[in-house]
Coordinates of C-alpha atoms and ligand atoms in Angstrom, one line a residue:
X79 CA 77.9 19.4 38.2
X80 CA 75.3 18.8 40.3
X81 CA 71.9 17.3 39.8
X82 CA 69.4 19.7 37.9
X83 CA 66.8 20.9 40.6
X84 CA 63.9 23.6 40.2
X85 CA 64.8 25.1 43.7
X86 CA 65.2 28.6 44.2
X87 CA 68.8 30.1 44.7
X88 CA 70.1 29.3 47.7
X89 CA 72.3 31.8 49.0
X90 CA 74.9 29.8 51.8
X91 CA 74.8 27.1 48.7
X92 CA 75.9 29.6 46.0
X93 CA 79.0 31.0 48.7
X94 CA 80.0 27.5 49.8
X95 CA 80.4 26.7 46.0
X96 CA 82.2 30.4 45.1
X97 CA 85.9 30.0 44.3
X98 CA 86.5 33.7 43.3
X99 CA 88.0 36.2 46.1
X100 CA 86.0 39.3 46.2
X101 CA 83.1 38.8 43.2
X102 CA 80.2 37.7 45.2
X103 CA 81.2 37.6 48.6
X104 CA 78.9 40.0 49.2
X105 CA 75.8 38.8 48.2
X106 CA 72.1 39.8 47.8
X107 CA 69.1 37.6 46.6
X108 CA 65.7 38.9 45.9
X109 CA 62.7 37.2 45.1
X110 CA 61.6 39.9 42.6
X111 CA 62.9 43.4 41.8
X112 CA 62.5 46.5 39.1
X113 CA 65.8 45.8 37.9
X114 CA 68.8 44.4 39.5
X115 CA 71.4 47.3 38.2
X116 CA 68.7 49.7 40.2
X117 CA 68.8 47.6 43.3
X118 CA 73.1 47.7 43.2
X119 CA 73.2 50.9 42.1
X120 CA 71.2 51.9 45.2
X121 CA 73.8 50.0 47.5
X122 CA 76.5 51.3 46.2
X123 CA 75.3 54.6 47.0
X124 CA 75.4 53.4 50.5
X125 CA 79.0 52.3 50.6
X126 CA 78.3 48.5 49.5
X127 CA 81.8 46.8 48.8
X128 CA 83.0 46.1 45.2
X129 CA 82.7 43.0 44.3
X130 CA 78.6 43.1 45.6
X131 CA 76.6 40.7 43.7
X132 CA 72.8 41.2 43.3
X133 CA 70.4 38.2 42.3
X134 CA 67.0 38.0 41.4
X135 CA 64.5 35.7 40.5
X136 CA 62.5 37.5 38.6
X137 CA 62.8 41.6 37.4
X138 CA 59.7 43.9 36.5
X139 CA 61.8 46.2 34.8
X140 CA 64.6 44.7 33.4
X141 CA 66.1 46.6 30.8
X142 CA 68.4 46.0 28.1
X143 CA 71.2 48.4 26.4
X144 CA 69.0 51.7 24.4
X145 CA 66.3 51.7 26.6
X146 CA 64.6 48.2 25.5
X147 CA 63.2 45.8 27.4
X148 CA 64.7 42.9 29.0
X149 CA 62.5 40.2 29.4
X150 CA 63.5 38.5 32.8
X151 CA 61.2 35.4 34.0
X152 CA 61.5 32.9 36.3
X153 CA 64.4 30.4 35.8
X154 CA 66.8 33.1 34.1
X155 CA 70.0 34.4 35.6
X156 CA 69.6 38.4 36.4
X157 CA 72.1 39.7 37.9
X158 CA 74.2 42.5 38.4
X159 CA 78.1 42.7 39.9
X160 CA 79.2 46.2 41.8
X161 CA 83.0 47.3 40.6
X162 CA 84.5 50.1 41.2
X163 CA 87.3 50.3 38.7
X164 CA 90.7 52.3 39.9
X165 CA 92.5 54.7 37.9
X166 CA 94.4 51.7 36.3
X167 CA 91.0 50.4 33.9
X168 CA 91.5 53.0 31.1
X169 CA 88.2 52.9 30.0
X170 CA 85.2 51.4 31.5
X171 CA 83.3 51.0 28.2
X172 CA 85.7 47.4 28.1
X173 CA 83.5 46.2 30.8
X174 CA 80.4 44.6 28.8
X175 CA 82.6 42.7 26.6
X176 CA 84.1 41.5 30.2
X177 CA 80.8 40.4 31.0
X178 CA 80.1 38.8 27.5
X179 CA 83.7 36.9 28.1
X180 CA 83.0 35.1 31.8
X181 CA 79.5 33.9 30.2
X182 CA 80.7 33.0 27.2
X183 CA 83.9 31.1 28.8
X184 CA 81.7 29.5 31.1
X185 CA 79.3 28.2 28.8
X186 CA 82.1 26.6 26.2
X187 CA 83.8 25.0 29.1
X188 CA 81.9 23.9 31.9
X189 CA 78.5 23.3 30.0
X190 CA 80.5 22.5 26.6
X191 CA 78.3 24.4 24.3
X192 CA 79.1 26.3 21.4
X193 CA 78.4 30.7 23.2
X194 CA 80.0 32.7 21.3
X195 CA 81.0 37.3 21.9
X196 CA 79.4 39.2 19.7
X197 CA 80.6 42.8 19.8
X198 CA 80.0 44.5 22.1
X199 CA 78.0 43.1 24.8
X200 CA 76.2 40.0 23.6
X201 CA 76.3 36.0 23.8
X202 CA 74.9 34.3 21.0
X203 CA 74.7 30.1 20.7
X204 CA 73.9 29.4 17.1
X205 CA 73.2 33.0 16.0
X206 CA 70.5 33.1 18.4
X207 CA 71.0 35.8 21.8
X208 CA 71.5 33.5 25.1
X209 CA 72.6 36.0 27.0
X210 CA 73.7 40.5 27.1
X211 CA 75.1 42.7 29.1
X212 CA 74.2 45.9 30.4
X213 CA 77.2 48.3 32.0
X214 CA 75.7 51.4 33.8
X215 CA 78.1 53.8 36.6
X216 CA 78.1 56.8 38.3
X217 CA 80.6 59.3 38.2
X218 CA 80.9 62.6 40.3
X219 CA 83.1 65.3 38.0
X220 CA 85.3 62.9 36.3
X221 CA 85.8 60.9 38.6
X222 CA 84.4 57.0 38.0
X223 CA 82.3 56.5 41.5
X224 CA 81.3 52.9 40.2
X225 CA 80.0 50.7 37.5
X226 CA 77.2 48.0 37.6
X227 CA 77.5 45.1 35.3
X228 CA 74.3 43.7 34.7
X229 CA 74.1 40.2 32.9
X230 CA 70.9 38.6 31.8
X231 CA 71.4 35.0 30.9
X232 CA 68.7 32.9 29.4
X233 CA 69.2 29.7 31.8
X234 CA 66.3 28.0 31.8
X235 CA 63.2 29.7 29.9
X236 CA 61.8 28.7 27.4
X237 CA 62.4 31.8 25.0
X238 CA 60.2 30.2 22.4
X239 CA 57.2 31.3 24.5
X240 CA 57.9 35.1 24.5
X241 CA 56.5 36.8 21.6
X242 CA 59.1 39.9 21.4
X243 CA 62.4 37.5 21.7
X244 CA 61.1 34.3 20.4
X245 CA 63.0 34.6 16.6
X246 CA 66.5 35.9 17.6
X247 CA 67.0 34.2 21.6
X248 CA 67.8 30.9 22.6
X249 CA 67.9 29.5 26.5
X250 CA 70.4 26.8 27.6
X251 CA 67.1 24.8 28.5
X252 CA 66.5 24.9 24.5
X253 CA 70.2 24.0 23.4
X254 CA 70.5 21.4 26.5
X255 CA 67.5 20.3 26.4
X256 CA 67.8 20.0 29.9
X257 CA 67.7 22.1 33.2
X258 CA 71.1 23.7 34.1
X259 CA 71.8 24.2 37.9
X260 CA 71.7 28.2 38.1
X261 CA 74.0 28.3 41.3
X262 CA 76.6 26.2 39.4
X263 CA 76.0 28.4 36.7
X264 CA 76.4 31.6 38.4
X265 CA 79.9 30.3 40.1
X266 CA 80.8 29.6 37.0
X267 CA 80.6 32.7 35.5
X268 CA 81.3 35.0 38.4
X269 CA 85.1 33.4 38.7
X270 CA 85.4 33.9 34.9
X271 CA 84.7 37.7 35.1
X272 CA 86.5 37.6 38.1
X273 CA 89.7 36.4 36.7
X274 CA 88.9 38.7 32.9
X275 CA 88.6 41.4 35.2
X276 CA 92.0 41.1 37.6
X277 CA 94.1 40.7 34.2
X278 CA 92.8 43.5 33.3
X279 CA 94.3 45.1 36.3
X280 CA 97.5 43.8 35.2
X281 CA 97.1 45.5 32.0
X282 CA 97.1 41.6 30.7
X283 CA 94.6 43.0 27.6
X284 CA 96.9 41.0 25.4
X285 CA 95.6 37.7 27.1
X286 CA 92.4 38.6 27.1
X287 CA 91.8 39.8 23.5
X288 CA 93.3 36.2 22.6
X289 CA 90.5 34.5 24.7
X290 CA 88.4 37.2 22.9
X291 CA 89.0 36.2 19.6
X292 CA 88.6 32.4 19.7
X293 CA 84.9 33.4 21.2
X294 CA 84.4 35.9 18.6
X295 CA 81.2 35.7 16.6
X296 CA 81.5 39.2 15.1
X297 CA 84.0 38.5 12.6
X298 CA 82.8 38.7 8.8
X299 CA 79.2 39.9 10.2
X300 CA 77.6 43.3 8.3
X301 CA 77.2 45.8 11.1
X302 CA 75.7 49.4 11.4
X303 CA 77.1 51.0 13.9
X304 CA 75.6 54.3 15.1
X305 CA 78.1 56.5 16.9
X306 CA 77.4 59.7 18.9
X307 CA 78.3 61.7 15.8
X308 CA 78.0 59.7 12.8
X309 CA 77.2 56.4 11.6
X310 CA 79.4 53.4 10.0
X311 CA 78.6 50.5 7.9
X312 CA 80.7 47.5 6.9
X313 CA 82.0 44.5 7.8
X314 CA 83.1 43.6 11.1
X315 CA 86.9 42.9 10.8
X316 CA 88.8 42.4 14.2
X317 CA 89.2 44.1 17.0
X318 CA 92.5 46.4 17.4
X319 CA 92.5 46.7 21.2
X320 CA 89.9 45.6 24.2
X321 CA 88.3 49.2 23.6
X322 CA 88.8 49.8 19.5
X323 CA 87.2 47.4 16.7
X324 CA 87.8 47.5 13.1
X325 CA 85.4 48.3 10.2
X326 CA 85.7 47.2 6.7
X327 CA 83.5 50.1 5.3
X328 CA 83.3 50.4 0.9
X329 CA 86.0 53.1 1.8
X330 CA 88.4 51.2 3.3
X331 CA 89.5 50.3 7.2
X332 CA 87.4 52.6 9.8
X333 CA 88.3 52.6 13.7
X334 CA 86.0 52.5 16.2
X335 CA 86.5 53.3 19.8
X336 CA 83.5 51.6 21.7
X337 CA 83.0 54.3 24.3
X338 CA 81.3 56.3 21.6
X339 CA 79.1 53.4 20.1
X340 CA 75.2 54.2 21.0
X341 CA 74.4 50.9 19.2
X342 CA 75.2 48.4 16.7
X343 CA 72.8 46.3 14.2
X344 CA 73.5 43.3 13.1
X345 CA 72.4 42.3 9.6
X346 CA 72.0 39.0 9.1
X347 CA 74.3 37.6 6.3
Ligands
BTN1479 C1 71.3 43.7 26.5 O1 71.7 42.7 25.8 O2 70.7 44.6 25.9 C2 71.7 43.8 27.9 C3 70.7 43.0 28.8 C4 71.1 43.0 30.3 C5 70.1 42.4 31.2 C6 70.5 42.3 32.6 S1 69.5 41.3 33.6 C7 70.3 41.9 35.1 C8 70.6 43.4 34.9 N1 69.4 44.1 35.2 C9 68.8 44.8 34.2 O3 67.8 45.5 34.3 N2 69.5 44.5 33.1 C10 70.6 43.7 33.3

């Protein structure tokens, strides 16, 4: 890893350190925007490549999954990855936990720190929320035109200081104690989803939910999970597929697909 530094992102230093083959080849840095998934969106409306990554510093409107806010200062990683999955991705609501994956991996190995998955899109270091996801697309009929995966990462704020966050997130600053280099960071984790995201191409889900499961967090955690039509309660159990979790509800086993999942609430144990 490179020395820590407080420089901007750098966007000839971020390629020259890229070692994934179309994630981020394309790339777009902005000193400030609403929200990055607005800004890719809007590209990929005018026939942007897949694989288009869009950085900011800093984002006005940064928004989380059910409408909150995403809090998105100076020194974080915003950013948001254009796919646009083929026939062959069954589902694209397996995409956050994609995201959740590469940040995850990249964490545990190249900055050796404990970032754990929790279902369905976020990255937790000692129970606290380092980093989400948020997966929005665009489809004309049925017909998938292209996703946005957005992933916020705490890097290096100090979470402590915002009010609204400050008793469930963390930063890697705060674990570390120490700057991380973002551009490392963001190579890192763009070759992770990169490679998530090609097995699951190859219909490698089998790999993948391995991976999965020694990053799980969810496990043994008492969820609520509200569903477009009804809502479940239990335990979190395992997960049956990339797309389908497991519930231990007082009535036994209960299955749930996470296309319909609105939002889940984790009670703490
Ligand atoms: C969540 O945990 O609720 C998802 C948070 C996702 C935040 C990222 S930051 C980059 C991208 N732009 C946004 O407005 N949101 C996502």
């Amino acid at each position: 890893m490179r020395a820590l530094d407080f420089q901007t992102l750098d966007e000839p230093r971020i390629l020259r350190s890229l070692r994934t083959q179309w994630i981020g080849r394309s790339l777009r840095i902005v000193d400030e925007c609403g929200s990055t998934n607005d800004v890719a969106g809007k590209l990929a409306g005018e026939d942007a490549v897949r694989g288009l990554v869009v950085i900011a510093e800093t984002q006005t409107a940064g928004r989380g999954r059910n409408g909150r806010e995403w809090c998105s200062p100076r020194g974080g990683v915003w950013l948001s990855i254009l796919v646009r999955p083929h026939e062959h991705l069954s589902s694209i609501s397996v995409l956050p936990l994609v995201g959740a994956l590469g940040i995850a991996a990249s964490l545990s190995e190249n900055w050796k720190v404990k970032a754990r998955v929790r279902w369905p899109n976020d990255v937790m270091i000692n129970k606290r929320k380092v980093a989400g996801v948020l997966v929005e697309s665009k489809s004309k009929g049925n017909q998938l035109t292209y996703a946005v995966i957005g992933l916020g990462v705490n890097a290096n704020c100090n979470t402590s200081k915002i009010e609204s966050i400050s008793n469930t997130a963390t930063s890697l600053f705060t674990i570390l104690g120490e700057r991380v280099n973002r551009e490392d960071l963001i190579c890192a984790i763009l070759l992770h989803i990169e490679n998530f995201y090609e097995s699951l191409s190859l219909s490698a889900d089998r790999d993948i939910l391995q991976t999965l499961r020694s990053l799980d967090c969810s496990h043994g955690n008492h969820v609520k999970v509200k569903l477009t039509d009804r809502e479940v309660e239990g335990t979190f159990d395992d997960y049956s597929s990339l797309g389908e979790v497991r519930i231990m509800t007082a009535d036994g086993f209960e299955s749930i697909r996470t296309e319909a999942v609105v939002s889940v609430d984790y009670q703490s144990n």
